[in-house]
Amino acid sequence: MSCQIRVLMMLGMSICLTSIVLAKQGTAVYYYPPYVRESTGCYGYEDQGVMIAGANPTLYDGGRTCGRRYKVRCLGGTNDTPNPCKNGKITVKIVERCDGCGADEINLSKDAFSRIANLKAGRVRVDYTQ
Ligand SMILES: *[C@@H]1O[C@H](CO)[C@@H](O)[C@H](O)[C@H]1NC(C)=O
């Protein structure tokens, strides 16, 4: 195997490992549109599309996470709802603080939540990474 290929493989592996390490586990809840009903902490009344989320106060970090994109994946349910998760990941943009969120919880738009989870599940376990 040539040296360049080895270097590339090592690089690829370490990028993979880094994203595993940085993924944070928590829970996700969701909210219904209209998404711009009151001024959001990050963007006021500006429409940011539908793939958006509110961050718990720690994650929000005084607004420092505004506009950051997180990849979110469903890991399992928090109750007895059958088939809580759908496969795949979504990418959402942080647009506001979620004061009602618990630690490590994120508040997804219904559009975002419904792509990775069953709406009936209400709250699911997720991991998220930038
Ligand atoms: C999620 O965000 C919506 C819109 O800002 C808000 O009304 C709702 O209370 C939030 N959910 C929680 C659990 O705080």
Coordinates of N, CA and C and ligand atoms in Angstrom, one line a residue:
M1 N 0.9 -1.2 0.0 CA 0.0 0.0 0.0 C 0.9 1.2 0.0
S2 N 0.6 2.2 -0.8 CA 1.4 3.4 -0.9 C 1.3 4.2 0.3
C3 N 2.3 5.0 0.5 CA 2.4 5.8 1.7 C 1.2 6.8 1.8
Q4 N 0.9 7.4 0.6 CA -0.1 8.4 0.6 C -1.5 7.8 1.0
I5 N -1.7 6.6 0.5 CA -3.0 6.0 0.9 C -3.1 5.8 2.4
R6 N -2.0 5.3 3.0 CA -2.0 5.1 4.4 C -2.3 6.4 5.2
V7 N -1.6 7.4 4.7 CA -1.8 8.7 5.4 C -3.3 9.1 5.3
L8 N -3.9 8.9 4.1 CA -5.3 9.3 3.9 C -6.2 8.5 4.8
M9 N -5.8 7.2 4.9 CA -6.7 6.3 5.8 C -6.6 6.7 7.2
M10 N -5.4 7.0 7.7 CA -5.2 7.4 9.1 C -6.0 8.7 9.3
L11 N -5.9 9.6 8.4 CA -6.6 10.9 8.5 C -8.1 10.6 8.6
G12 N -8.6 9.8 7.7 CA -10.0 9.4 7.7 C -10.5 8.8 9.0
M13 N -9.6 7.9 9.5 CA -10.0 7.2 10.8 C -10.0 8.2 11.9
S14 N -9.1 9.1 11.9 CA -9.1 10.1 13.1 C -10.2 11.0 13.0
I15 N -10.6 11.4 11.8 CA -11.8 12.3 11.7 C -13.0 11.6 12.2
C16 N -13.1 10.3 11.8 CA -14.3 9.5 12.3 C -14.3 9.4 13.8
L17 N -13.1 9.1 14.4 CA -13.0 9.0 15.9 C -13.4 10.3 16.5
T18 N -12.9 11.4 16.0 CA -13.2 12.7 16.6 C -14.7 12.9 16.7
S19 N -15.4 12.6 15.6 CA -16.8 12.9 15.6 C -17.5 12.0 16.6
I20 N -17.0 10.8 16.8 CA -17.7 9.9 17.8 C -17.5 10.5 19.2
V21 N -16.2 11.0 19.4 CA -15.9 11.5 20.7 C -16.7 12.8 21.0
L22 N -16.9 13.6 20.0 CA -17.6 14.9 20.2 C -19.1 14.8 20.2
A23 N -19.6 13.7 19.8 CA -21.1 13.5 19.8 C -21.6 13.5 21.2
K24 N -22.6 14.3 21.5 CA -23.1 14.4 22.8 C -24.5 13.7 22.9
Q25 N -24.7 12.9 23.9 CA -26.0 12.2 24.1 C -26.9 13.1 24.9
G26 N -28.2 13.0 24.5 CA -29.2 13.8 25.2 C -30.5 13.3 24.8
T27 N -31.5 14.3 24.9 CA -32.8 14.0 24.4 C -33.3 15.1 23.5
A28 N -34.3 14.8 22.7 CA -34.9 15.8 21.9 C -36.4 15.8 22.0
V29 N -37.0 17.0 22.1 CA -38.4 17.2 22.0 C -38.7 18.1 20.8
Y30 N -39.9 18.4 20.5 CA -40.2 19.2 19.3 C -41.3 20.2 19.6
Y31 N -41.4 21.1 18.6 CA -42.5 22.1 18.7 C -43.0 22.3 17.3
Y32 N -44.3 22.8 17.3 CA -45.0 23.0 16.0 C -44.8 24.4 15.4
P33 N -45.0 24.4 14.1 CA -45.0 25.8 13.4 C -46.2 26.5 13.9
P34 N -46.3 27.8 13.7 CA -45.3 28.7 13.0 C -44.0 28.8 13.8
Y35 N -42.9 28.7 13.2 CA -41.6 28.7 13.9 C -41.2 30.1 14.3
V36 N -41.7 31.1 13.5 CA -41.3 32.5 13.9 C -42.5 33.2 14.4
R37 N -42.8 32.8 15.7 CA -44.0 33.4 16.3 C -43.7 34.5 17.2
E38 N -42.5 34.5 17.8 CA -42.0 35.6 18.6 C -40.5 35.7 18.3
S39 N -40.0 36.8 18.7 CA -38.6 37.1 18.4 C -37.7 36.0 19.0
T40 N -36.9 35.3 18.2 CA -36.0 34.3 18.7 C -34.7 35.0 19.2
G41 N -34.1 34.4 20.1 CA -32.8 34.9 20.7 C -31.8 35.2 19.6
C42 N -31.7 34.4 18.6 CA -30.6 34.5 17.6 C -30.9 35.4 16.5
Y43 N -32.1 35.4 16.0 CA -32.4 36.0 14.7 C -33.6 36.9 14.7
G44 N -34.2 37.2 15.8 CA -35.4 38.1 15.8 C -36.5 37.4 15.1
Y45 N -37.1 38.2 14.2 CA -38.2 37.7 13.4 C -37.8 37.1 12.0
E46 N -36.6 37.0 11.8 CA -36.1 36.5 10.5 C -36.3 35.0 10.4
D47 N -36.9 34.6 9.3 CA -37.2 33.2 9.0 C -35.9 32.4 8.8
Q48 N -35.7 31.3 9.5 CA -34.5 30.5 9.3 C -34.8 29.2 8.7
G49 N -36.0 29.0 8.1 CA -36.3 27.8 7.5 C -36.9 26.8 8.5
V50 N -37.0 25.5 8.2 CA -37.7 24.6 9.1 C -36.7 23.6 9.8
M51 N -35.5 23.5 9.3 CA -34.6 22.6 10.0 C -33.8 23.4 11.1
I52 N -34.5 23.6 12.1 CA -34.0 24.5 13.2 C -34.3 23.9 14.5
A53 N -33.6 24.5 15.5 CA -33.7 23.9 16.9 C -33.4 25.0 17.9
G54 N -34.0 24.7 19.1 CA -33.6 25.5 20.3 C -32.7 24.7 21.1
A55 N -31.7 25.4 21.7 CA -30.7 24.8 22.5 C -31.0 25.0 24.0
N56 N -30.7 24.0 24.8 CA -30.8 24.1 26.3 C -29.8 25.3 26.7
P57 N -30.1 25.9 27.8 CA -29.3 27.1 28.2 C -27.8 26.8 28.2
T58 N -27.4 25.6 28.6 CA -25.9 25.3 28.6 C -25.3 25.3 27.2
L59 N -26.1 24.6 26.3 CA -25.6 24.5 24.9 C -25.7 25.8 24.2
Y60 N -26.7 26.6 24.5 CA -26.9 27.9 23.9 C -25.8 28.8 24.3
D61 N -25.3 28.7 25.5 CA -24.1 29.4 25.9 C -24.1 30.9 25.6
G62 N -25.2 31.5 26.1 CA -25.3 33.0 25.9 C -25.4 33.4 24.5
G63 N -25.8 32.5 23.6 CA -25.9 32.9 22.2 C -24.7 32.5 21.4
R64 N -23.7 31.9 22.0 CA -22.5 31.6 21.2 C -22.7 30.4 20.2
T65 N -23.8 29.6 20.5 CA -24.1 28.5 19.5 C -25.1 29.0 18.5
C66 N -25.5 30.2 18.5 CA -26.5 30.7 17.5 C -25.9 30.4 16.1
G67 N -26.7 29.8 15.2 CA -26.3 29.6 13.8 C -25.4 28.4 13.6
R68 N -25.0 27.7 14.7 CA -24.2 26.5 14.5 C -25.2 25.4 14.1
R69 N -24.6 24.5 13.3 CA -25.4 23.4 12.8 C -25.0 22.1 13.5
Y70 N -26.0 21.4 13.9 CA -25.7 20.1 14.6 C -26.4 19.0 13.8
K71 N -25.6 17.9 13.7 CA -26.2 16.7 13.1 C -26.8 15.9 14.3
V72 N -28.1 15.5 14.1 CA -28.8 14.8 15.2 C -29.3 13.5 14.7
R73 N -29.1 12.5 15.6 CA -29.5 11.1 15.2 C -30.3 10.6 16.4
C74 N -31.3 9.8 16.1 CA -32.2 9.2 17.1 C -31.6 7.9 17.6
L75 N -31.5 7.7 18.9 CA -30.9 6.5 19.4 C -32.0 5.6 20.0
G76 N -33.1 6.1 20.5 CA -34.1 5.3 21.1 C -35.2 6.1 21.8
G77 N -36.2 5.4 22.3 CA -37.3 6.1 22.9 C -37.1 6.4 24.4
T78 N -38.0 7.2 24.9 CA -37.9 7.4 26.4 C -39.2 6.9 27.0
N79 N -40.0 6.3 26.2 CA -41.3 5.7 26.7 C -41.6 4.4 26.0
D80 N -42.9 4.0 26.0 CA -43.2 2.7 25.4 C -43.7 2.8 24.0
T81 N -43.6 4.0 23.4 CA -44.1 4.1 22.0 C -43.3 3.2 21.1
P82 N -43.9 2.3 20.3 CA -43.2 1.5 19.4 C -42.5 2.2 18.3
N83 N -41.4 1.7 17.8 CA -40.6 2.3 16.7 C -40.4 3.8 16.9
P84 N -39.7 4.2 18.0 CA -39.5 5.6 18.2 C -38.6 6.3 17.1
C85 N -37.7 5.6 16.6 CA -36.6 6.2 15.7 C -36.8 5.8 14.3
K86 N -36.4 6.8 13.4 CA -36.2 6.5 12.0 C -34.7 6.6 11.7
N87 N -34.2 5.9 10.7 CA -32.8 5.9 10.4 C -32.3 7.3 9.9
G88 N -31.1 7.5 10.0 CA -30.5 8.7 9.4 C -30.3 9.8 10.3
K89 N -29.7 10.9 9.8 CA -29.4 12.0 10.6 C -30.0 13.3 9.9
I90 N -30.2 14.2 10.7 CA -30.7 15.5 10.2 C -29.6 16.6 10.6
T91 N -29.6 17.7 9.9 CA -28.8 18.8 10.4 C -29.7 19.9 10.7
V92 N -29.6 20.4 11.9 CA -30.4 21.6 12.3 C -29.5 22.7 12.7
K93 N -30.1 23.9 12.6 CA -29.4 25.1 12.9 C -30.0 25.7 14.2
I94 N -29.2 26.1 15.1 CA -29.6 26.6 16.4 C -30.1 28.1 16.2
V95 N -31.4 28.3 16.6 CA -31.9 29.6 16.4 C -32.4 30.3 17.6
E96 N -32.5 29.5 18.7 CA -32.9 30.1 20.0 C -32.5 29.3 21.2
R97 N -32.8 29.9 22.3 CA -32.6 29.2 23.6 C -33.9 28.5 24.0
C98 N -33.7 27.3 24.5 CA -34.9 26.5 25.0 C -34.8 26.5 26.5
D99 N -35.6 27.4 27.1 CA -35.6 27.5 28.6 C -36.3 26.3 29.2
G100 N -37.3 25.7 28.5 CA -38.0 24.6 29.1 C -37.2 23.2 28.9
C101 N -36.1 23.3 28.3 CA -35.3 22.0 28.0 C -34.5 21.6 29.2
G102 N -34.5 20.3 29.4 CA -33.6 19.7 30.4 C -32.2 19.8 30.0
A103 N -31.3 19.3 30.9 CA -29.9 19.2 30.5 C -29.7 18.3 29.3
D104 N -28.9 18.7 28.4 CA -28.6 18.0 27.1 C -29.8 17.7 26.3
E105 N -30.8 18.5 26.5 CA -32.0 18.4 25.7 C -32.0 19.4 24.5
I106 N -32.5 19.1 23.4 CA -32.7 20.0 22.3 C -34.1 20.0 21.8
N107 N -34.6 21.2 21.4 CA -36.0 21.4 21.0 C -36.0 21.5 19.5
L108 N -36.4 20.4 18.8 CA -36.3 20.4 17.4 C -37.7 21.0 16.8
S109 N -37.6 21.5 15.6 CA -38.8 21.8 14.9 C -39.5 20.5 14.6
K110 N -40.8 20.5 14.5 CA -41.6 19.3 14.2 C -41.0 18.7 12.9
D111 N -40.7 19.6 11.9 CA -40.2 19.1 10.6 C -38.9 18.3 10.8
A112 N -38.0 18.8 11.6 CA -36.7 18.1 11.9 C -37.0 16.8 12.6
F113 N -37.7 16.9 13.7 CA -38.0 15.8 14.6 C -38.6 14.6 13.8
S114 N -39.6 15.0 12.9 CA -40.3 13.9 12.2 C -39.4 13.2 11.2
R115 N -38.3 13.7 10.8 CA -37.4 13.0 9.9 C -36.6 11.9 10.6
I116 N -36.4 12.1 11.9 CA -35.6 11.1 12.6 C -36.3 10.3 13.6
A117 N -37.5 10.7 13.9 CA -38.3 10.0 15.0 C -39.8 10.1 14.7
N118 N -40.5 9.2 15.4 CA -41.9 9.1 15.4 C -42.5 10.3 16.3
L119 N -43.3 11.1 15.7 CA -43.9 12.2 16.5 C -44.6 11.7 17.7
K120 N -45.2 10.6 17.6 CA -46.0 10.1 18.8 C -45.1 9.8 20.0
A121 N -43.8 9.5 19.7 CA -42.9 9.2 20.8 C -42.6 10.5 21.7
G122 N -42.8 11.6 21.1 CA -42.8 12.9 21.9 C -41.4 13.3 22.3
R123 N -40.7 12.4 23.0 CA -39.3 12.7 23.4 C -38.5 11.5 23.2
V124 N -37.4 11.7 22.5 CA -36.5 10.5 22.2 C -35.1 10.8 22.6
R125 N -34.3 9.7 22.8 CA -32.9 9.9 23.0 C -32.1 10.1 21.7
V126 N -31.2 11.0 21.7 CA -30.5 11.4 20.5 C -29.0 11.6 20.8
D127 N -28.2 11.6 19.8 CA -26.9 12.2 20.0 C -26.7 13.3 18.9
Y128 N -25.9 14.3 19.3 CA -25.7 15.4 18.3 C -24.3 15.8 18.3
T129 N -23.9 16.2 17.2 CA -22.5 16.7 17.0 C -22.5 17.8 16.0
Q130 N -21.5 18.6 16.1 CA -21.4 19.7 15.2 C -21.0 19.3 13.8
Ligands
LIG1 C1 -39.6 24.6 22.3 O1 -39.6 25.8 21.5 C2 -40.9 26.4 21.4 C3 -40.8 27.6 20.5 O2 -39.9 28.5 21.0 C4 -41.4 26.7 22.8 O3 -42.7 27.3 22.7 C5 -41.5 25.5 23.7 O4 -41.8 25.8 25.0 C6 -40.1 24.8 23.7 N1 -40.1 23.5 24.4 C7 -39.6 23.4 25.6 C8 -39.7 22.0 26.2 O5 -39.2 24.3 26.2

